[in-house]
Amino acid sequence: MGVQDLAYHHGDLAAALVEAGLELTRSGGPDALTIREVTRRVGVTPNAAYRHFPDRRALLRAVSAAIESRMAEGMERSPATPRASLRAVGLGYIGFALLEPGWFAVAFFGAGDTSPESVVDSPAYLALAEALDMMVHIGDLDPAARAGATWSCWSTVHGFAELALRGPLRHLDRAELWPLAEQAVDTVIAGLPSMV
């Protein structure tokens, strides 16, 4: 153990490394995260990081999980109705992407795991699933349409976020962009098959 590593001998080095990773990726996205820079910021040698994360990808996955949790916290559910909750989740997703483009890039695809399993375990996905499940529960969404509704909603908000960050909508200011985001979310919700 190096002299620099002594400061974290009894602390939570893994959490400190993730926190430093959050700082780096917030403005620089996934490419900004390196073991060398994270450990420099924490004040330990790169070898110390490998005791907690076997490689950069493992650290990036941990940073991504922390980002996804923060994203889900920002997706406030509405107590009014399941549809209002679904709307809040969708707009929360887009809002997070616009406020934190570096983190958004890490949370989805930056960590390199794009398997369906990685998506369905994410807090953002779980917030969406919860709102849709409540719609099924109260009879506002046909159970047979539930699986398709998930991907339709997710595709809409993720696609809109990408268009706003890197596509043809990137030049619009927030005042012009937000009504379009609301319209996209409202349109997909209105198109969900109802049981009534």
mmCIF file of C-alpha atoms in Angstrom:
data_model
loop_
_atom_site.group_PDB
_atom_site.id
_atom_site.type_symbol
_atom_site.label_atom_id
_atom_site.label_comp_id
_atom_site.label_asym_id
_atom_site.label_seq_id
_atom_site.Cartn_x
_atom_site.Cartn_y
_atom_site.Cartn_z
ATOM 1 C CA MET A 1 0.000 0.000 0.000
ATOM 2 C CA GLY A 2 1.374 3.389 -0.983
ATOM 3 C CA VAL A 3 1.537 6.418 1.275
ATOM 4 C CA GLN A 4 -1.322 7.989 -0.694
ATOM 5 C CA ASP A 5 -3.491 4.931 -0.070
ATOM 6 C CA LEU A 6 -3.315 5.255 3.718
ATOM 7 C CA ALA A 7 -6.018 7.933 3.753
ATOM 8 C CA TYR A 8 -8.554 5.368 2.538
ATOM 9 C CA HIS A 9 -7.308 2.399 4.522
ATOM 10 C CA HIS A 10 -10.339 2.633 6.818
ATOM 11 C CA GLY A 11 -12.620 4.695 4.568
ATOM 12 C CA ASP A 12 -14.876 3.844 1.678
ATOM 13 C CA LEU A 13 -12.534 4.027 -1.287
ATOM 14 C CA ALA A 14 -15.040 2.458 -3.683
ATOM 15 C CA ALA A 15 -17.577 5.219 -2.950
ATOM 16 C CA ALA A 16 -14.895 7.898 -3.273
ATOM 17 C CA LEU A 17 -13.846 6.507 -6.659
ATOM 18 C CA VAL A 18 -17.452 6.512 -7.873
ATOM 19 C CA GLU A 19 -17.896 10.094 -6.645
ATOM 20 C CA ALA A 20 -14.771 11.173 -8.531
ATOM 21 C CA GLY A 21 -16.124 9.330 -11.573
ATOM 22 C CA LEU A 22 -19.366 11.272 -11.266
ATOM 23 C CA GLU A 23 -17.444 14.547 -11.250
ATOM 24 C CA LEU A 24 -15.450 13.582 -14.343
ATOM 25 C CA THR A 25 -18.337 12.252 -16.395
ATOM 26 C CA ARG A 26 -20.732 15.071 -15.540
ATOM 27 C CA SER A 27 -19.063 17.373 -18.034
ATOM 28 C CA GLY A 28 -17.024 14.923 -20.081
ATOM 29 C CA GLY A 29 -19.291 11.925 -20.554
ATOM 30 C CA PRO A 30 -17.973 8.358 -20.526
ATOM 31 C CA ASP A 31 -14.726 9.172 -22.345
ATOM 32 C CA ALA A 32 -13.609 11.433 -19.491
ATOM 33 C CA LEU A 33 -13.433 8.553 -17.023
ATOM 34 C CA THR A 34 -10.030 6.953 -16.614
ATOM 35 C CA ILE A 35 -8.644 4.987 -13.670
ATOM 36 C CA ARG A 36 -5.618 7.266 -13.574
ATOM 37 C CA GLU A 37 -7.644 10.481 -13.350
ATOM 38 C CA VAL A 38 -10.160 9.110 -10.843
ATOM 39 C CA THR A 39 -7.421 7.885 -8.518
ATOM 40 C CA ARG A 40 -5.511 11.144 -8.891
ATOM 41 C CA ARG A 41 -8.585 13.070 -7.767
ATOM 42 C CA VAL A 42 -9.098 10.771 -4.794
ATOM 43 C CA GLY A 43 -5.423 10.837 -3.870
ATOM 44 C CA VAL A 44 -4.536 7.168 -4.218
ATOM 45 C CA THR A 45 -2.473 5.144 -6.644
ATOM 46 C CA PRO A 46 -4.180 3.443 -9.612
ATOM 47 C CA ASN A 47 -3.434 0.059 -8.027
ATOM 48 C CA ALA A 48 -5.724 0.959 -5.121
ATOM 49 C CA ALA A 49 -8.677 1.264 -7.493
ATOM 50 C CA TYR A 50 -8.156 -2.240 -8.840
ATOM 51 C CA ARG A 51 -8.938 -3.703 -5.412
ATOM 52 C CA HIS A 52 -12.498 -2.461 -5.875
ATOM 53 C CA PHE A 53 -12.940 -2.343 -9.647
ATOM 54 C CA PRO A 54 -11.076 -4.870 -11.819
ATOM 55 C CA ASP A 55 -11.020 -2.496 -14.769
ATOM 56 C CA ARG A 56 -12.294 0.816 -16.138
ATOM 57 C CA ARG A 57 -15.467 -0.791 -17.421
ATOM 58 C CA ALA A 58 -16.422 -2.018 -13.928
ATOM 59 C CA LEU A 59 -15.874 1.472 -12.516
ATOM 60 C CA LEU A 60 -17.905 2.967 -15.358
ATOM 61 C CA ARG A 61 -20.757 0.544 -14.587
ATOM 62 C CA ALA A 62 -20.715 1.650 -10.933
ATOM 63 C CA VAL A 63 -20.745 5.315 -11.975
ATOM 64 C CA SER A 64 -23.581 4.570 -14.401
ATOM 65 C CA ALA A 65 -25.620 2.920 -11.619
ATOM 66 C CA ALA A 66 -25.142 5.989 -9.420
ATOM 67 C CA ILE A 67 -26.251 8.247 -12.277
ATOM 68 C CA GLU A 68 -29.324 6.129 -12.962
ATOM 69 C CA SER A 69 -30.325 6.388 -9.298
ATOM 70 C CA ARG A 70 -30.003 10.174 -9.437
ATOM 71 C CA MET A 71 -32.006 10.237 -12.631
ATOM 72 C CA ALA A 72 -34.831 8.204 -11.073
ATOM 73 C CA GLU A 73 -34.898 10.516 -8.042
ATOM 74 C CA GLY A 74 -35.602 13.392 -10.414
ATOM 75 C CA MET A 75 -38.531 11.596 -12.007
ATOM 76 C CA GLU A 76 -41.159 12.688 -9.564
ATOM 77 C CA ARG A 77 -44.302 10.635 -9.800
ATOM 78 C CA SER A 78 -47.603 12.434 -9.654
ATOM 79 C CA PRO A 79 -50.003 11.186 -7.009
ATOM 80 C CA ALA A 80 -52.956 12.411 -9.089
ATOM 81 C CA THR A 81 -53.291 9.601 -11.648
ATOM 82 C CA PRO A 82 -51.133 6.891 -13.211
ATOM 83 C CA ARG A 83 -51.205 8.832 -16.506
ATOM 84 C CA ALA A 84 -49.945 11.939 -14.704
ATOM 85 C CA SER A 85 -47.199 9.799 -13.152
ATOM 86 C CA LEU A 86 -46.263 8.411 -16.554
ATOM 87 C CA ARG A 87 -46.097 11.954 -17.928
ATOM 88 C CA ALA A 88 -43.906 13.084 -15.024
ATOM 89 C CA VAL A 89 -41.570 10.118 -15.516
ATOM 90 C CA GLY A 90 -41.244 10.810 -19.253
ATOM 91 C CA LEU A 91 -40.615 14.510 -18.824
ATOM 92 C CA GLY A 92 -38.245 13.780 -15.932
ATOM 93 C CA TYR A 93 -36.222 11.531 -18.242
ATOM 94 C CA ILE A 94 -35.971 14.205 -20.918
ATOM 95 C CA GLY A 95 -35.308 16.936 -18.352
ATOM 96 C CA PHE A 96 -32.438 14.954 -16.852
ATOM 97 C CA ALA A 97 -30.904 14.413 -20.279
ATOM 98 C CA LEU A 98 -31.050 18.135 -21.045
ATOM 99 C CA LEU A 99 -29.636 19.178 -17.657
ATOM 100 C CA GLU A 100 -26.955 16.478 -17.451
ATOM 101 C CA PRO A 101 -25.904 15.446 -20.965
ATOM 102 C CA GLY A 102 -22.598 13.963 -19.791
ATOM 103 C CA TRP A 103 -24.287 11.772 -17.210
ATOM 104 C CA PHE A 104 -27.044 10.861 -19.642
ATOM 105 C CA ALA A 105 -24.416 9.588 -22.089
ATOM 106 C CA VAL A 106 -22.910 7.424 -19.351
ATOM 107 C CA ALA A 107 -26.220 6.091 -18.025
ATOM 108 C CA PHE A 108 -27.320 4.746 -21.357
ATOM 109 C CA PHE A 109 -24.659 3.115 -23.477
ATOM 110 C CA GLY A 110 -21.604 4.693 -21.851
ATOM 111 C CA ALA A 111 -20.990 1.700 -19.613
ATOM 112 C CA GLY A 112 -21.059 -0.645 -22.592
ATOM 113 C CA ASP A 113 -23.910 -2.882 -21.393
ATOM 114 C CA THR A 114 -26.884 -2.507 -23.717
ATOM 115 C CA SER A 115 -28.491 -5.856 -22.934
ATOM 116 C CA PRO A 116 -32.232 -5.899 -22.215
ATOM 117 C CA GLU A 117 -31.418 -7.094 -18.685
ATOM 118 C CA SER A 118 -29.298 -4.025 -17.949
ATOM 119 C CA VAL A 119 -32.126 -1.745 -19.058
ATOM 120 C CA VAL A 120 -34.918 -3.432 -17.107
ATOM 121 C CA ASP A 121 -32.896 -3.212 -13.904
ATOM 122 C CA SER A 122 -32.335 0.524 -14.228
ATOM 123 C CA PRO A 123 -34.232 2.810 -11.825
ATOM 124 C CA ALA A 124 -35.520 4.895 -14.753
ATOM 125 C CA TYR A 125 -37.024 1.812 -16.373
ATOM 126 C CA LEU A 126 -38.529 0.720 -13.068
ATOM 127 C CA ALA A 127 -40.195 4.137 -12.660
ATOM 128 C CA LEU A 128 -41.716 3.764 -16.121
ATOM 129 C CA ALA A 129 -42.820 0.199 -15.389
ATOM 130 C CA GLU A 130 -44.440 1.253 -12.115
ATOM 131 C CA ALA A 131 -46.518 3.947 -13.827
ATOM 132 C CA LEU A 132 -47.622 1.551 -16.574
ATOM 133 C CA ASP A 133 -48.445 -1.183 -14.055
ATOM 134 C CA MET A 134 -50.681 1.254 -12.180
ATOM 135 C CA MET A 135 -52.435 2.114 -15.436
ATOM 136 C CA VAL A 136 -53.128 -1.602 -15.984
ATOM 137 C CA HIS A 137 -54.266 -1.943 -12.372
ATOM 138 C CA ILE A 138 -56.918 0.779 -12.658
ATOM 139 C CA GLY A 139 -58.078 -0.395 -16.094
ATOM 140 C CA ASP A 140 -56.555 2.496 -18.022
ATOM 141 C CA LEU A 141 -54.214 0.284 -20.081
ATOM 142 C CA ASP A 142 -54.963 -3.055 -21.693
ATOM 143 C CA PRO A 143 -52.731 -5.718 -20.061
ATOM 144 C CA ALA A 144 -52.030 -7.185 -23.500
ATOM 145 C CA ALA A 145 -50.539 -3.845 -24.560
ATOM 146 C CA ARG A 146 -48.363 -3.434 -21.448
ATOM 147 C CA ALA A 147 -45.052 -4.759 -22.882
ATOM 148 C CA GLY A 148 -45.382 -2.779 -26.100
ATOM 149 C CA ALA A 149 -46.301 0.347 -24.157
ATOM 150 C CA THR A 150 -43.032 0.158 -22.242
ATOM 151 C CA TRP A 151 -40.888 0.266 -25.354
ATOM 152 C CA SER A 152 -43.067 2.847 -27.093
ATOM 153 C CA CYS A 153 -42.786 5.206 -24.127
ATOM 154 C CA TRP A 154 -39.070 4.585 -23.614
ATOM 155 C CA SER A 155 -38.308 5.018 -27.321
ATOM 156 C CA THR A 156 -40.181 8.288 -27.420
ATOM 157 C CA VAL A 157 -38.448 9.928 -24.480
ATOM 158 C CA HIS A 158 -35.003 8.532 -25.276
ATOM 159 C CA GLY A 159 -35.316 9.439 -28.938
ATOM 160 C CA PHE A 160 -36.460 12.939 -28.096
ATOM 161 C CA ALA A 161 -33.551 13.372 -25.682
ATOM 162 C CA GLU A 162 -31.069 12.248 -28.328
ATOM 163 C CA LEU A 163 -32.582 14.579 -30.939
ATOM 164 C CA ALA A 164 -32.381 17.451 -28.458
ATOM 165 C CA LEU A 165 -28.793 16.713 -27.443
ATOM 166 C CA ARG A 166 -27.184 15.607 -30.696
ATOM 167 C CA GLY A 167 -29.778 15.858 -33.447
ATOM 168 C CA PRO A 168 -31.696 18.517 -35.317
ATOM 169 C CA LEU A 169 -33.297 19.946 -32.152
ATOM 170 C CA ARG A 170 -29.946 20.695 -30.462
ATOM 171 C CA HIS A 171 -29.967 24.326 -31.605
ATOM 172 C CA LEU A 172 -33.273 25.160 -29.935
ATOM 173 C CA ASP A 173 -33.238 26.915 -26.586
ATOM 174 C CA ARG A 174 -35.068 25.434 -23.603
ATOM 175 C CA ALA A 175 -38.131 27.673 -24.072
ATOM 176 C CA GLU A 176 -38.613 26.321 -27.607
ATOM 177 C CA LEU A 177 -37.627 22.748 -26.776
ATOM 178 C CA TRP A 178 -39.736 22.042 -23.699
ATOM 179 C CA PRO A 179 -43.177 22.431 -25.361
ATOM 180 C CA LEU A 180 -42.005 19.939 -28.007
ATOM 181 C CA ALA A 181 -40.944 17.521 -25.265
ATOM 182 C CA GLU A 182 -44.336 17.852 -23.600
ATOM 183 C CA GLN A 183 -46.091 17.259 -26.912
ATOM 184 C CA ALA A 184 -44.015 14.129 -27.602
ATOM 185 C CA VAL A 185 -44.766 12.666 -24.174
ATOM 186 C CA ASP A 186 -48.456 13.597 -24.307
ATOM 187 C CA THR A 187 -48.797 12.089 -27.787
ATOM 188 C CA VAL A 188 -47.336 8.719 -26.838
ATOM 189 C CA ILE A 189 -49.461 8.548 -23.676
ATOM 190 C CA ALA A 190 -52.617 9.431 -25.618
ATOM 191 C CA GLY A 191 -51.826 6.623 -28.058
ATOM 192 C CA LEU A 192 -51.628 3.898 -25.414
ATOM 193 C CA PRO A 193 -54.410 1.309 -25.892
ATOM 194 C CA SER A 194 -57.042 1.756 -23.224
ATOM 195 C CA MET A 195 -59.394 -0.845 -21.783
ATOM 196 C CA VAL A 196 -62.182 1.687 -21.423
#
